[in-house]
Amino acid sequence: MDENKLQETWERVLKKIQESLTEEIVDRWLKPFQPVSLTDDKLVIGAPNGLYKEWVEDRYMRLISDAADETIGK
């Protein structure tokens, strides 16, 4: 998948997440993540550091997963 398509997919996932979280939370905790790859059944995102990784895994992983499933239709 090309970089533009990957980035567009992540932005669509973020937009879906904004339906459930405030813009401030999305801007602070989720936008720093970058999409790494997208396969048939998995969107991989990279954390800017360990603090972000732990914080987001503990609080928002289910929401991210559900939004990704809904966005890419899997």
mmCIF file with all atom_site columns, N, CA and C in Angstrom:
data_model
loop_
_atom_site.group_PDB
_atom_site.id
_atom_site.type_symbol
_atom_site.label_atom_id
_atom_site.label_alt_id
_atom_site.label_comp_id
_atom_site.label_asym_id
_atom_site.label_entity_id
_atom_site.label_seq_id
_atom_site.pdbx_PDB_ins_code
_atom_site.Cartn_x
_atom_site.Cartn_y
_atom_site.Cartn_z
_atom_site.occupancy
_atom_site.B_iso_or_equiv
_atom_site.pdbx_formal_charge
_atom_site.auth_seq_id
_atom_site.auth_comp_id
_atom_site.auth_asym_id
_atom_site.auth_atom_id
_atom_site.pdbx_PDB_model_num
ATOM 1   N N  . MET A 1 1  ? 0.849   -1.179 0.000  1.00 0.00 ? 1  MET A N  1
ATOM 2   C CA . MET A 1 1  ? 0.000   0.000  0.000  1.00 0.00 ? 1  MET A CA 1
ATOM 3   C C  . MET A 1 1  ? 0.890   1.236  0.000  1.00 0.00 ? 1  MET A C  1
ATOM 4   N N  . ASP A 1 2  ? 0.547   2.205  -0.828 1.00 0.00 ? 2  ASP A N  1
ATOM 5   C CA . ASP A 1 2  ? 1.381   3.410  -0.872 1.00 0.00 ? 2  ASP A CA 1
ATOM 6   C C  . ASP A 1 2  ? 1.157   4.270  0.364  1.00 0.00 ? 2  ASP A C  1
ATOM 7   N N  . GLU A 1 3  ? 2.126   5.131  0.627  1.00 0.00 ? 3  GLU A N  1
ATOM 8   C CA . GLU A 1 3  ? 2.106   5.972  1.834  1.00 0.00 ? 3  GLU A CA 1
ATOM 9   C C  . GLU A 1 3  ? 0.871   6.867  1.910  1.00 0.00 ? 3  GLU A C  1
ATOM 10  N N  . ASN A 1 4  ? 0.474   7.436  0.793  1.00 0.00 ? 4  ASN A N  1
ATOM 11  C CA . ASN A 1 4  ? -0.698  8.327  0.801  1.00 0.00 ? 4  ASN A CA 1
ATOM 12  C C  . ASN A 1 4  ? -1.962  7.574  1.199  1.00 0.00 ? 4  ASN A C  1
ATOM 13  N N  . LYS A 1 5  ? -2.142  6.387  0.641  1.00 0.00 ? 5  LYS A N  1
ATOM 14  C CA . LYS A 1 5  ? -3.326  5.579  0.969  1.00 0.00 ? 5  LYS A CA 1
ATOM 15  C C  . LYS A 1 5  ? -3.295  5.165  2.442  1.00 0.00 ? 5  LYS A C  1
ATOM 16  N N  . LEU A 1 6  ? -2.121  4.800  2.918  1.00 0.00 ? 6  LEU A N  1
ATOM 17  C CA . LEU A 1 6  ? -1.966  4.418  4.318  1.00 0.00 ? 6  LEU A CA 1
ATOM 18  C C  . LEU A 1 6  ? -2.312  5.592  5.239  1.00 0.00 ? 6  LEU A C  1
ATOM 19  N N  . GLN A 1 7  ? -1.794  6.768  4.927  1.00 0.00 ? 7  GLN A N  1
ATOM 20  C CA . GLN A 1 7  ? -2.071  7.960  5.736  1.00 0.00 ? 7  GLN A CA 1
ATOM 21  C C  . GLN A 1 7  ? -3.556  8.333  5.682  1.00 0.00 ? 7  GLN A C  1
ATOM 22  N N  . GLU A 1 8  ? -4.153  8.241  4.511  1.00 0.00 ? 8  GLU A N  1
ATOM 23  C CA . GLU A 1 8  ? -5.584  8.538  4.366  1.00 0.00 ? 8  GLU A CA 1
ATOM 24  C C  . GLU A 1 8  ? -6.430  7.581  5.219  1.00 0.00 ? 8  GLU A C  1
ATOM 25  N N  . THR A 1 9  ? -6.050  6.315  5.238  1.00 0.00 ? 9  THR A N  1
ATOM 26  C CA . THR A 1 9  ? -6.777  5.329  6.032  1.00 0.00 ? 9  THR A CA 1
ATOM 27  C C  . THR A 1 9  ? -6.686  5.683  7.509  1.00 0.00 ? 9  THR A C  1
ATOM 28  N N  . TRP A 1 10 ? -5.489  6.015  7.987  1.00 0.00 ? 10 TRP A N  1
ATOM 29  C CA . TRP A 1 10 ? -5.318  6.393  9.396  1.00 0.00 ? 10 TRP A CA 1
ATOM 30  C C  . TRP A 1 10 ? -6.125  7.643  9.730  1.00 0.00 ? 10 TRP A C  1
ATOM 31  N N  . GLU A 1 11 ? -6.151  8.609  8.841  1.00 0.00 ? 11 GLU A N  1
ATOM 32  C CA . GLU A 1 11 ? -6.932  9.827  9.080  1.00 0.00 ? 11 GLU A CA 1
ATOM 33  C C  . GLU A 1 11 ? -8.422  9.521  9.153  1.00 0.00 ? 11 GLU A C  1
ATOM 34  N N  . ARG A 1 12 ? -8.891  8.589  8.356  1.00 0.00 ? 12 ARG A N  1
ATOM 35  C CA . ARG A 1 12 ? -10.305 8.181  8.429  1.00 0.00 ? 12 ARG A CA 1
ATOM 36  C C  . ARG A 1 12 ? -10.600 7.482  9.759  1.00 0.00 ? 12 ARG A C  1
ATOM 37  N N  . VAL A 1 13 ? -9.648  6.681  10.229 1.00 0.00 ? 13 VAL A N  1
ATOM 38  C CA . VAL A 1 13 ? -9.810  6.030  11.537 1.00 0.00 ? 13 VAL A CA 1
ATOM 39  C C  . VAL A 1 13 ? -9.875  7.094  12.631 1.00 0.00 ? 13 VAL A C  1
ATOM 40  N N  . LEU A 1 14 ? -8.990  8.076  12.576 1.00 0.00 ? 14 LEU A N  1
ATOM 41  C CA . LEU A 1 14 ? -9.000  9.150  13.578 1.00 0.00 ? 14 LEU A CA 1
ATOM 42  C C  . LEU A 1 14 ? -10.323 9.920  13.557 1.00 0.00 ? 14 LEU A C  1
ATOM 43  N N  . LYS A 1 15 ? -10.833 10.169 12.372 1.00 0.00 ? 15 LYS A N  1
ATOM 44  C CA . LYS A 1 15 ? -12.112 10.883 12.257 1.00 0.00 ? 15 LYS A CA 1
ATOM 45  C C  . LYS A 1 15 ? -13.237 10.074 12.909 1.00 0.00 ? 15 LYS A C  1
ATOM 46  N N  . LYS A 1 16 ? -13.208 8.779  12.711 1.00 0.00 ? 16 LYS A N  1
ATOM 47  C CA . LYS A 1 16 ? -14.213 7.902  13.330 1.00 0.00 ? 16 LYS A CA 1
ATOM 48  C C  . LYS A 1 16 ? -14.077 7.936  14.854 1.00 0.00 ? 16 LYS A C  1
ATOM 49  N N  . ILE A 1 17 ? -12.849 7.936  15.352 1.00 0.00 ? 17 ILE A N  1
ATOM 50  C CA . ILE A 1 17 ? -12.602 7.976  16.790 1.00 0.00 ? 17 ILE A CA 1
ATOM 51  C C  . ILE A 1 17 ? -13.109 9.284  17.386 1.00 0.00 ? 17 ILE A C  1
ATOM 52  N N  . GLN A 1 18 ? -13.015 10.370 16.627 1.00 0.00 ? 18 GLN A N  1
ATOM 53  C CA . GLN A 1 18 ? -13.473 11.676 17.126 1.00 0.00 ? 18 GLN A CA 1
ATOM 54  C C  . GLN A 1 18 ? -14.966 11.712 17.394 1.00 0.00 ? 18 GLN A C  1
ATOM 55  N N  . GLU A 1 19 ? -15.685 10.733 16.914 1.00 0.00 ? 19 GLU A N  1
ATOM 56  C CA . GLU A 1 19 ? -17.109 10.649 17.238 1.00 0.00 ? 19 GLU A CA 1
ATOM 57  C C  . GLU A 1 19 ? -17.310 10.239 18.698 1.00 0.00 ? 19 GLU A C  1
ATOM 58  N N  . SER A 1 20 ? -16.277 9.635  19.304 1.00 0.00 ? 20 SER A N  1
ATOM 59  C CA . SER A 1 20 ? -16.387 9.131  20.676 1.00 0.00 ? 20 SER A CA 1
ATOM 60  C C  . SER A 1 20 ? -15.531 9.888  21.689 1.00 0.00 ? 20 SER A C  1
ATOM 61  N N  . LEU A 1 21 ? -14.482 10.547 21.220 1.00 0.00 ? 21 LEU A N  1
ATOM 62  C CA . LEU A 1 21 ? -13.567 11.260 22.113 1.00 0.00 ? 21 LEU A CA 1
ATOM 63  C C  . LEU A 1 21 ? -13.533 12.741 21.744 1.00 0.00 ? 21 LEU A C  1
ATOM 64  N N  . THR A 1 22 ? -13.044 13.546 22.663 1.00 0.00 ? 22 THR A N  1
ATOM 65  C CA . THR A 1 22 ? -12.913 14.969 22.360 1.00 0.00 ? 22 THR A CA 1
ATOM 66  C C  . THR A 1 22 ? -11.767 15.196 21.382 1.00 0.00 ? 22 THR A C  1
ATOM 67  N N  . GLU A 1 23 ? -11.837 16.300 20.680 1.00 0.00 ? 23 GLU A N  1
ATOM 68  C CA . GLU A 1 23 ? -10.778 16.657 19.740 1.00 0.00 ? 23 GLU A CA 1
ATOM 69  C C  . GLU A 1 23 ? -9.444  16.821 20.474 1.00 0.00 ? 23 GLU A C  1
ATOM 70  N N  . GLU A 1 24 ? -9.502  17.346 21.687 1.00 0.00 ? 24 GLU A N  1
ATOM 71  C CA . GLU A 1 24 ? -8.291  17.534 22.481 1.00 0.00 ? 24 GLU A CA 1
ATOM 72  C C  . GLU A 1 24 ? -7.589  16.199 22.768 1.00 0.00 ? 24 GLU A C  1
ATOM 73  N N  . ILE A 1 25 ? -8.346  15.185 23.136 1.00 0.00 ? 25 ILE A N  1
ATOM 74  C CA . ILE A 1 25 ? -7.757  13.869 23.407 1.00 0.00 ? 25 ILE A CA 1
ATOM 75  C C  . ILE A 1 25 ? -7.159  13.275 22.141 1.00 0.00 ? 25 ILE A C  1
ATOM 76  N N  . VAL A 1 26 ? -7.891  13.358 21.048 1.00 0.00 ? 26 VAL A N  1
ATOM 77  C CA . VAL A 1 26 ? -7.384  12.823 19.781 1.00 0.00 ? 26 VAL A CA 1
ATOM 78  C C  . VAL A 1 26 ? -6.106  13.552 19.375 1.00 0.00 ? 26 VAL A C  1
ATOM 79  N N  . ASP A 1 27 ? -6.112  14.880 19.468 1.00 0.00 ? 27 ASP A N  1
ATOM 80  C CA . ASP A 1 27 ? -4.924  15.657 19.096 1.00 0.00 ? 27 ASP A CA 1
ATOM 81  C C  . ASP A 1 27 ? -3.733  15.319 19.979 1.00 0.00 ? 27 ASP A C  1
ATOM 82  N N  . ARG A 1 28 ? -3.979  15.205 21.270 1.00 0.00 ? 28 ARG A N  1
ATOM 83  C CA . ARG A 1 28 ? -2.883  14.985 22.236 1.00 0.00 ? 28 ARG A CA 1
ATOM 84  C C  . ARG A 1 28 ? -2.336  13.565 22.209 1.00 0.00 ? 28 ARG A C  1
ATOM 85  N N  . TRP A 1 29 ? -3.238  12.573 22.181 1.00 0.00 ? 29 TRP A N  1
ATOM 86  C CA . TRP A 1 29 ? -2.811  11.196 22.376 1.00 0.00 ? 29 TRP A CA 1
ATOM 87  C C  . TRP A 1 29 ? -2.809  10.318 21.143 1.00 0.00 ? 29 TRP A C  1
ATOM 88  N N  . LEU A 1 30 ? -3.590  10.627 20.128 1.00 0.00 ? 30 LEU A N  1
ATOM 89  C CA . LEU A 1 30 ? -3.672  9.726  18.977 1.00 0.00 ? 30 LEU A CA 1
ATOM 90  C C  . LEU A 1 30 ? -3.004  10.250 17.716 1.00 0.00 ? 30 LEU A C  1
ATOM 91  N N  . LYS A 1 31 ? -3.084  11.541 17.472 1.00 0.00 ? 31 LYS A N  1
ATOM 92  C CA . LYS A 1 31 ? -2.470  12.079 16.255 1.00 0.00 ? 31 LYS A CA 1
ATOM 93  C C  . LYS A 1 31 ? -0.953  11.920 16.201 1.00 0.00 ? 31 LYS A C  1
ATOM 94  N N  . PRO A 1 32 ? -0.259  11.865 17.342 1.00 0.00 ? 32 PRO A N  1
ATOM 95  C CA . PRO A 1 32 ? 1.192   11.623 17.251 1.00 0.00 ? 32 PRO A CA 1
ATOM 96  C C  . PRO A 1 32 ? 1.559   10.233 16.711 1.00 0.00 ? 32 PRO A C  1
ATOM 97  N N  . PHE A 1 33 ? 0.630   9.301  16.720 1.00 0.00 ? 33 PHE A N  1
ATOM 98  C CA . PHE A 1 33 ? 0.894   7.974  16.148 1.00 0.00 ? 33 PHE A CA 1
ATOM 99  C C  . PHE A 1 33 ? 0.939   8.076  14.634 1.00 0.00 ? 33 PHE A C  1
ATOM 100 N N  . GLN A 1 34 ? 1.722   7.207  14.027 1.00 0.00 ? 34 GLN A N  1
ATOM 101 C CA . GLN A 1 34 ? 1.838   7.179  12.575 1.00 0.00 ? 34 GLN A CA 1
ATOM 102 C C  . GLN A 1 34 ? 1.483   5.786  12.064 1.00 0.00 ? 34 GLN A C  1
ATOM 103 N N  . PRO A 1 35 ? 0.786   5.718  10.939 1.00 0.00 ? 35 PRO A N  1
ATOM 104 C CA . PRO A 1 35 ? 0.486   4.408  10.364 1.00 0.00 ? 35 PRO A CA 1
ATOM 105 C C  . PRO A 1 35 ? 1.771   3.792  9.803  1.00 0.00 ? 35 PRO A C  1
ATOM 106 N N  . VAL A 1 36 ? 1.948   2.509  10.058 1.00 0.00 ? 36 VAL A N  1
ATOM 107 C CA . VAL A 1 36 ? 3.147   1.811  9.608  1.00 0.00 ? 36 VAL A CA 1
ATOM 108 C C  . VAL A 1 36 ? 2.826   0.887  8.441  1.00 0.00 ? 36 VAL A C  1
ATOM 109 N N  . SER A 1 37 ? 1.748   0.113  8.596  1.00 0.00 ? 37 SER A N  1
ATOM 110 C CA . SER A 1 37 ? 1.360   -0.799 7.515  1.00 0.00 ? 37 SER A CA 1
ATOM 111 C C  . SER A 1 37 ? -0.107  -1.179 7.656  1.00 0.00 ? 37 SER A C  1
ATOM 112 N N  . LEU A 1 38 ? -0.643  -1.660 6.554  1.00 0.00 ? 38 LEU A N  1
ATOM 113 C CA . LEU A 1 38 ? -2.019  -2.137 6.526  1.00 0.00 ? 38 LEU A CA 1
ATOM 114 C C  . LEU A 1 38 ? -2.041  -3.397 5.682  1.00 0.00 ? 38 LEU A C  1
ATOM 115 N N  . THR A 1 39 ? -2.487  -4.490 6.299  1.00 0.00 ? 39 THR A N  1
ATOM 116 C CA . THR A 1 39 ? -2.637  -5.742 5.575  1.00 0.00 ? 39 THR A CA 1
ATOM 117 C C  . THR A 1 39 ? -4.120  -6.049 5.493  1.00 0.00 ? 39 THR A C  1
ATOM 118 N N  . ASP A 1 40 ? -4.448  -7.231 5.040  1.00 0.00 ? 40 ASP A N  1
ATOM 119 C CA . ASP A 1 40 ? -5.851  -7.610 4.909  1.00 0.00 ? 40 ASP A CA 1
ATOM 120 C C  . ASP A 1 40 ? -6.613  -7.535 6.226  1.00 0.00 ? 40 ASP A C  1
ATOM 121 N N  . ASP A 1 41 ? -5.924  -7.800 7.330  1.00 0.00 ? 41 ASP A N  1
ATOM 122 C CA . ASP A 1 41 ? -6.640  -7.860 8.599  1.00 0.00 ? 41 ASP A CA 1
ATOM 123 C C  . ASP A 1 41 ? -5.978  -7.085 9.736  1.00 0.00 ? 41 ASP A C  1
ATOM 124 N N  . LYS A 1 42 ? -4.999  -6.225 9.424  1.00 0.00 ? 42 LYS A N  1
ATOM 125 C CA . LYS A 1 42 ? -4.309  -5.532 10.509 1.00 0.00 ? 42 LYS A CA 1
ATOM 126 C C  . LYS A 1 42 ? -3.777  -4.170 10.072 1.00 0.00 ? 42 LYS A C  1
ATOM 127 N N  . LEU A 1 43 ? -4.100  -3.156 10.873 1.00 0.00 ? 43 LEU A N  1
ATOM 128 C CA . LEU A 1 43 ? -3.520  -1.830 10.726 1.00 0.00 ? 43 LEU A CA 1
ATOM 129 C C  . LEU A 1 43 ? -2.479  -1.690 11.835 1.00 0.00 ? 43 LEU A C  1
ATOM 130 N N  . VAL A 1 44 ? -1.248  -1.435 11.456 1.00 0.00 ? 44 VAL A N  1
ATOM 131 C CA . VAL A 1 44 ? -0.172  -1.266 12.432 1.00 0.00 ? 44 VAL A CA 1
ATOM 132 C C  . VAL A 1 44 ? 0.131   0.221  12.521 1.00 0.00 ? 44 VAL A C  1
ATOM 133 N N  . ILE A 1 45 ? 0.122   0.734  13.771 1.00 0.00 ? 45 ILE A N  1
ATOM 134 C CA . ILE A 1 45 ? 0.466   2.131  14.002 1.00 0.00 ? 45 ILE A CA 1
ATOM 135 C C  . ILE A 1 45 ? 1.672   2.189  14.926 1.00 0.00 ? 45 ILE A C  1
ATOM 136 N N  . GLY A 1 46 ? 2.490   3.207  14.735 1.00 0.00 ? 46 GLY A N  1
ATOM 137 C CA . GLY A 1 46 ? 3.686   3.370  15.542 1.00 0.00 ? 46 GLY A CA 1
ATOM 138 C C  . GLY A 1 46 ? 3.531   4.506  16.534 1.00 0.00 ? 46 GLY A C  1
ATOM 139 N N  . ALA A 1 47 ? 3.954   4.242  17.762 1.00 0.00 ? 47 ALA A N  1
ATOM 140 C CA . ALA A 1 47 ? 3.889   5.239  18.832 1.00 0.00 ? 47 ALA A CA 1
ATOM 141 C C  . ALA A 1 47 ? 5.144   6.104  18.819 1.00 0.00 ? 47 ALA A C  1
ATOM 142 N N  . PRO A 1 48 ? 5.002   7.374  19.194 1.00 0.00 ? 48 PRO A N  1
ATOM 143 C CA . PRO A 1 48 ? 6.175   8.245  19.235 1.00 0.00 ? 48 PRO A CA 1
ATOM 144 C C  . PRO A 1 48 ? 7.155   7.874  20.353 1.00 0.00 ? 48 PRO A C  1
ATOM 145 N N  . ASN A 1 49 ? 6.646   7.232  21.406 1.00 0.00 ? 49 ASN A N  1
ATOM 146 C CA . ASN A 1 49 ? 7.515   6.771  22.495 1.00 0.00 ? 49 ASN A CA 1
ATOM 147 C C  . ASN A 1 49 ? 6.734   5.804  23.386 1.00 0.00 ? 49 ASN A C  1
ATOM 148 N N  . GLY A 1 50 ? 7.423   5.253  24.384 1.00 0.00 ? 50 GLY A N  1
ATOM 149 C CA . GLY A 1 50 ? 6.815   4.254  25.252 1.00 0.00 ? 50 GLY A CA 1
ATOM 150 C C  . GLY A 1 50 ? 5.658   4.773  26.089 1.00 0.00 ? 50 GLY A C  1
ATOM 151 N N  . LEU A 1 51 ? 5.736   6.024  26.524 1.00 0.00 ? 51 LEU A N  1
ATOM 152 C CA . LEU A 1 51 ? 4.646   6.606  27.301 1.00 0.00 ? 51 LEU A CA 1
ATOM 153 C C  . LEU A 1 51 ? 3.360   6.629  26.497 1.00 0.00 ? 51 LEU A C  1
ATOM 154 N N  . TYR A 1 52 ? 3.435   7.103  25.262 1.00 0.00 ? 52 TYR A N  1
ATOM 155 C CA . TYR A 1 52 ? 2.241   7.127  24.407 1.00 0.00 ? 52 TYR A CA 1
ATOM 156 C C  . TYR A 1 52 ? 1.721   5.715  24.181 1.00 0.00 ? 52 TYR A C  1
ATOM 157 N N  . LYS A 1 53 ? 2.626   4.799  23.901 1.00 0.00 ? 53 LYS A N  1
ATOM 158 C CA . LYS A 1 53 ? 2.233   3.418  23.632 1.00 0.00 ? 53 LYS A CA 1
ATOM 159 C C  . LYS A 1 53 ? 1.441   2.854  24.811 1.00 0.00 ? 53 LYS A C  1
ATOM 160 N N  . GLU A 1 54 ? 1.988   2.961  26.007 1.00 0.00 ? 54 GLU A N  1
ATOM 161 C CA . GLU A 1 54 ? 1.311   2.417  27.186 1.00 0.00 ? 54 GLU A CA 1
ATOM 162 C C  . GLU A 1 54 ? -0.017  3.116  27.463 1.00 0.00 ? 54 GLU A C  1
ATOM 163 N N  . TRP A 1 55 ? -0.021  4.434  27.400 1.00 0.00 ? 55 TRP A N  1
ATOM 164 C CA . TRP A 1 55 ? -1.230  5.209  27.686 1.00 0.00 ? 55 TRP A CA 1
ATOM 165 C C  . TRP A 1 55 ? -2.368  4.824  26.734 1.00 0.00 ? 55 TRP A C  1
ATOM 166 N N  . VAL A 1 56 ? -2.046  4.775  25.461 1.00 0.00 ? 56 VAL A N  1
ATOM 167 C CA . VAL A 1 56 ? -3.069  4.483  24.455 1.00 0.00 ? 56 VAL A CA 1
ATOM 168 C C  . VAL A 1 56 ? -3.510  3.023  24.526 1.00 0.00 ? 56 VAL A C  1
ATOM 169 N N  . GLU A 1 57 ? -2.572  2.105  24.724 1.00 0.00 ? 57 GLU A N  1
ATOM 170 C CA . GLU A 1 57 ? -2.962  0.698  24.863 1.00 0.00 ? 57 GLU A CA 1
ATOM 171 C C  . GLU A 1 57 ? -3.909  0.501  26.035 1.00 0.00 ? 57 GLU A C  1
ATOM 172 N N  . ASP A 1 58 ? -3.611  1.150  27.146 1.00 0.00 ? 58 ASP A N  1
ATOM 173 C CA . ASP A 1 58 ? -4.439  0.992  28.349 1.00 0.00 ? 58 ASP A CA 1
ATOM 174 C C  . ASP A 1 58 ? -5.817  1.624  28.215 1.00 0.00 ? 58 ASP A C  1
ATOM 175 N N  . ARG A 1 59 ? -5.922  2.701  27.470 1.00 0.00 ? 59 ARG A N  1
ATOM 176 C CA . ARG A 1 59 ? -7.167  3.467  27.461 1.00 0.00 ? 59 ARG A CA 1
ATOM 177 C C  . ARG A 1 59 ? -7.969  3.421  26.157 1.00 0.00 ? 59 ARG A C  1
ATOM 178 N N  . TYR A 1 60 ? -7.285  3.316  25.032 1.00 0.00 ? 60 TYR A N  1
ATOM 179 C CA . TYR A 1 60 ? -7.989  3.523  23.762 1.00 0.00 ? 60 TYR A CA 1
ATOM 180 C C  . TYR A 1 60 ? -7.827  2.416  22.728 1.00 0.00 ? 60 TYR A C  1
ATOM 181 N N  . MET A 1 61 ? -7.157  1.326  23.069 1.00 0.00 ? 61 MET A N  1
ATOM 182 C CA . MET A 1 61 ? -6.889  0.303  22.054 1.00 0.00 ? 61 MET A CA 1
ATOM 183 C C  . MET A 1 61 ? -8.168  -0.302 21.488 1.00 0.00 ? 61 MET A C  1
ATOM 184 N N  . ARG A 1 62 ? -9.146  -0.582 22.324 1.00 0.00 ? 62 ARG A N  1
ATOM 185 C CA . ARG A 1 62 ? -10.402 -1.160 21.829 1.00 0.00 ? 62 ARG A CA 1
ATOM 186 C C  . ARG A 1 62 ? -11.106 -0.172 20.892 1.00 0.00 ? 62 ARG A C  1
ATOM 187 N N  . LEU A 1 63 ? -11.102 1.090  21.243 1.00 0.00 ? 63 LEU A N  1
ATOM 188 C CA . LEU A 1 63 ? -11.728 2.111  20.403 1.00 0.00 ? 63 LEU A CA 1
ATOM 189 C C  . LEU A 1 63 ? -11.009 2.216  19.054 1.00 0.00 ? 63 LEU A C  1
ATOM 190 N N  . ILE A 1 64 ? -9.691  2.210  19.073 1.00 0.00 ? 64 ILE A N  1
ATOM 191 C CA . ILE A 1 64 ? -8.914  2.265  17.828 1.00 0.00 ? 64 ILE A CA 1
ATOM 192 C C  . ILE A 1 64 ? -9.208  1.035  16.982 1.00 0.00 ? 64 ILE A C  1
ATOM 193 N N  . SER A 1 65 ? -9.194  -0.113 17.599 1.00 0.00 ? 65 SER A N  1
ATOM 194 C CA . SER A 1 65 ? -9.446  -1.349 16.886 1.00 0.00 ? 65 SER A CA 1
ATOM 195 C C  . SER A 1 65 ? -10.835 -1.356 16.232 1.00 0.00 ? 65 SER A C  1
ATOM 196 N N  . ASP A 1 66 ? -11.831 -0.958 16.993 1.00 0.00 ? 66 ASP A N  1
ATOM 197 C CA . ASP A 1 66 ? -13.203 -0.918 16.459 1.00 0.00 ? 66 ASP A CA 1
ATOM 198 C C  . ASP A 1 66 ? -13.321 0.089  15.308 1.00 0.00 ? 66 ASP A C  1
ATOM 199 N N  . ALA A 1 67 ? -12.696 1.265  15.470 1.00 0.00 ? 67 ALA A N  1
ATOM 200 C CA . ALA A 1 67 ? -12.757 2.279  14.413 1.00 0.00 ? 67 ALA A CA 1
ATOM 201 C C  . ALA A 1 67 ? -12.030 1.808  13.157 1.00 0.00 ? 67 ALA A C  1
ATOM 202 N N  . ALA A 1 68 ? -10.914 1.121  13.333 1.00 0.00 ? 68 ALA A N  1
ATOM 203 C CA . ALA A 1 68 ? -10.178 0.596  12.179 1.00 0.00 ? 68 ALA A CA 1
ATOM 204 C C  . ALA A 1 68 ? -11.001 -0.477 11.472 1.00 0.00 ? 68 ALA A C  1
ATOM 205 N N  . ASP A 1 69 ? -11.588 -1.376 12.243 1.00 0.00 ? 69 ASP A N  1
ATOM 206 C CA . ASP A 1 69 ? -12.434 -2.420 11.649 1.00 0.00 ? 69 ASP A CA 1
ATOM 207 C C  . ASP A 1 69 ? -13.571 -1.802 10.834 1.00 0.00 ? 69 ASP A C  1
ATOM 208 N N  . GLU A 1 70 ? -14.211 -0.805 11.411 1.00 0.00 ? 70 GLU A N  1
ATOM 209 C CA . GLU A 1 70 ? -15.325 -0.145 10.743 1.00 0.00 ? 70 GLU A CA 1
ATOM 210 C C  . GLU A 1 70 ? -14.871 0.623  9.488  1.00 0.00 ? 70 GLU A C  1
ATOM 211 N N  . THR A 1 71 ? -13.731 1.266  9.586  1.00 0.00 ? 71 THR A N  1
ATOM 212 C CA . THR A 1 71 ? -13.230 2.093  8.490  1.00 0.00 ? 71 THR A CA 1
ATOM 213 C C  . THR A 1 71 ? -12.775 1.267  7.294  1.00 0.00 ? 71 THR A C  1
ATOM 214 N N  . ILE A 1 72 ? -12.041 0.186  7.569  1.00 0.00 ? 72 ILE A N  1
ATOM 215 C CA . ILE A 1 72 ? -11.512 -0.599 6.452  1.00 0.00 ? 72 ILE A CA 1
ATOM 216 C C  . ILE A 1 72 ? -12.370 -1.805 6.125  1.00 0.00 ? 72 ILE A C  1
ATOM 217 N N  . GLY A 1 73 ? -13.470 -1.951 6.883  1.00 0.00 ? 73 GLY A N  1
ATOM 218 C CA . GLY A 1 73 ? -14.441 -2.986 6.556  1.00 0.00 ? 73 GLY A CA 1
ATOM 219 C C  . GLY A 1 73 ? -13.994 -4.400 6.891  1.00 0.00 ? 73 GLY A C  1
ATOM 220 N N  . LYS A 1 74 ? -13.257 -4.540 7.965  1.00 0.00 ? 74 LYS A N  1
ATOM 221 C CA . LYS A 1 74 ? -12.798 -5.875 8.359  1.00 0.00 ? 74 LYS A CA 1
ATOM 222 C C  . LYS A 1 74 ? -13.112 -6.125 9.805  1.00 0.00 ? 74 LYS A C  1
#
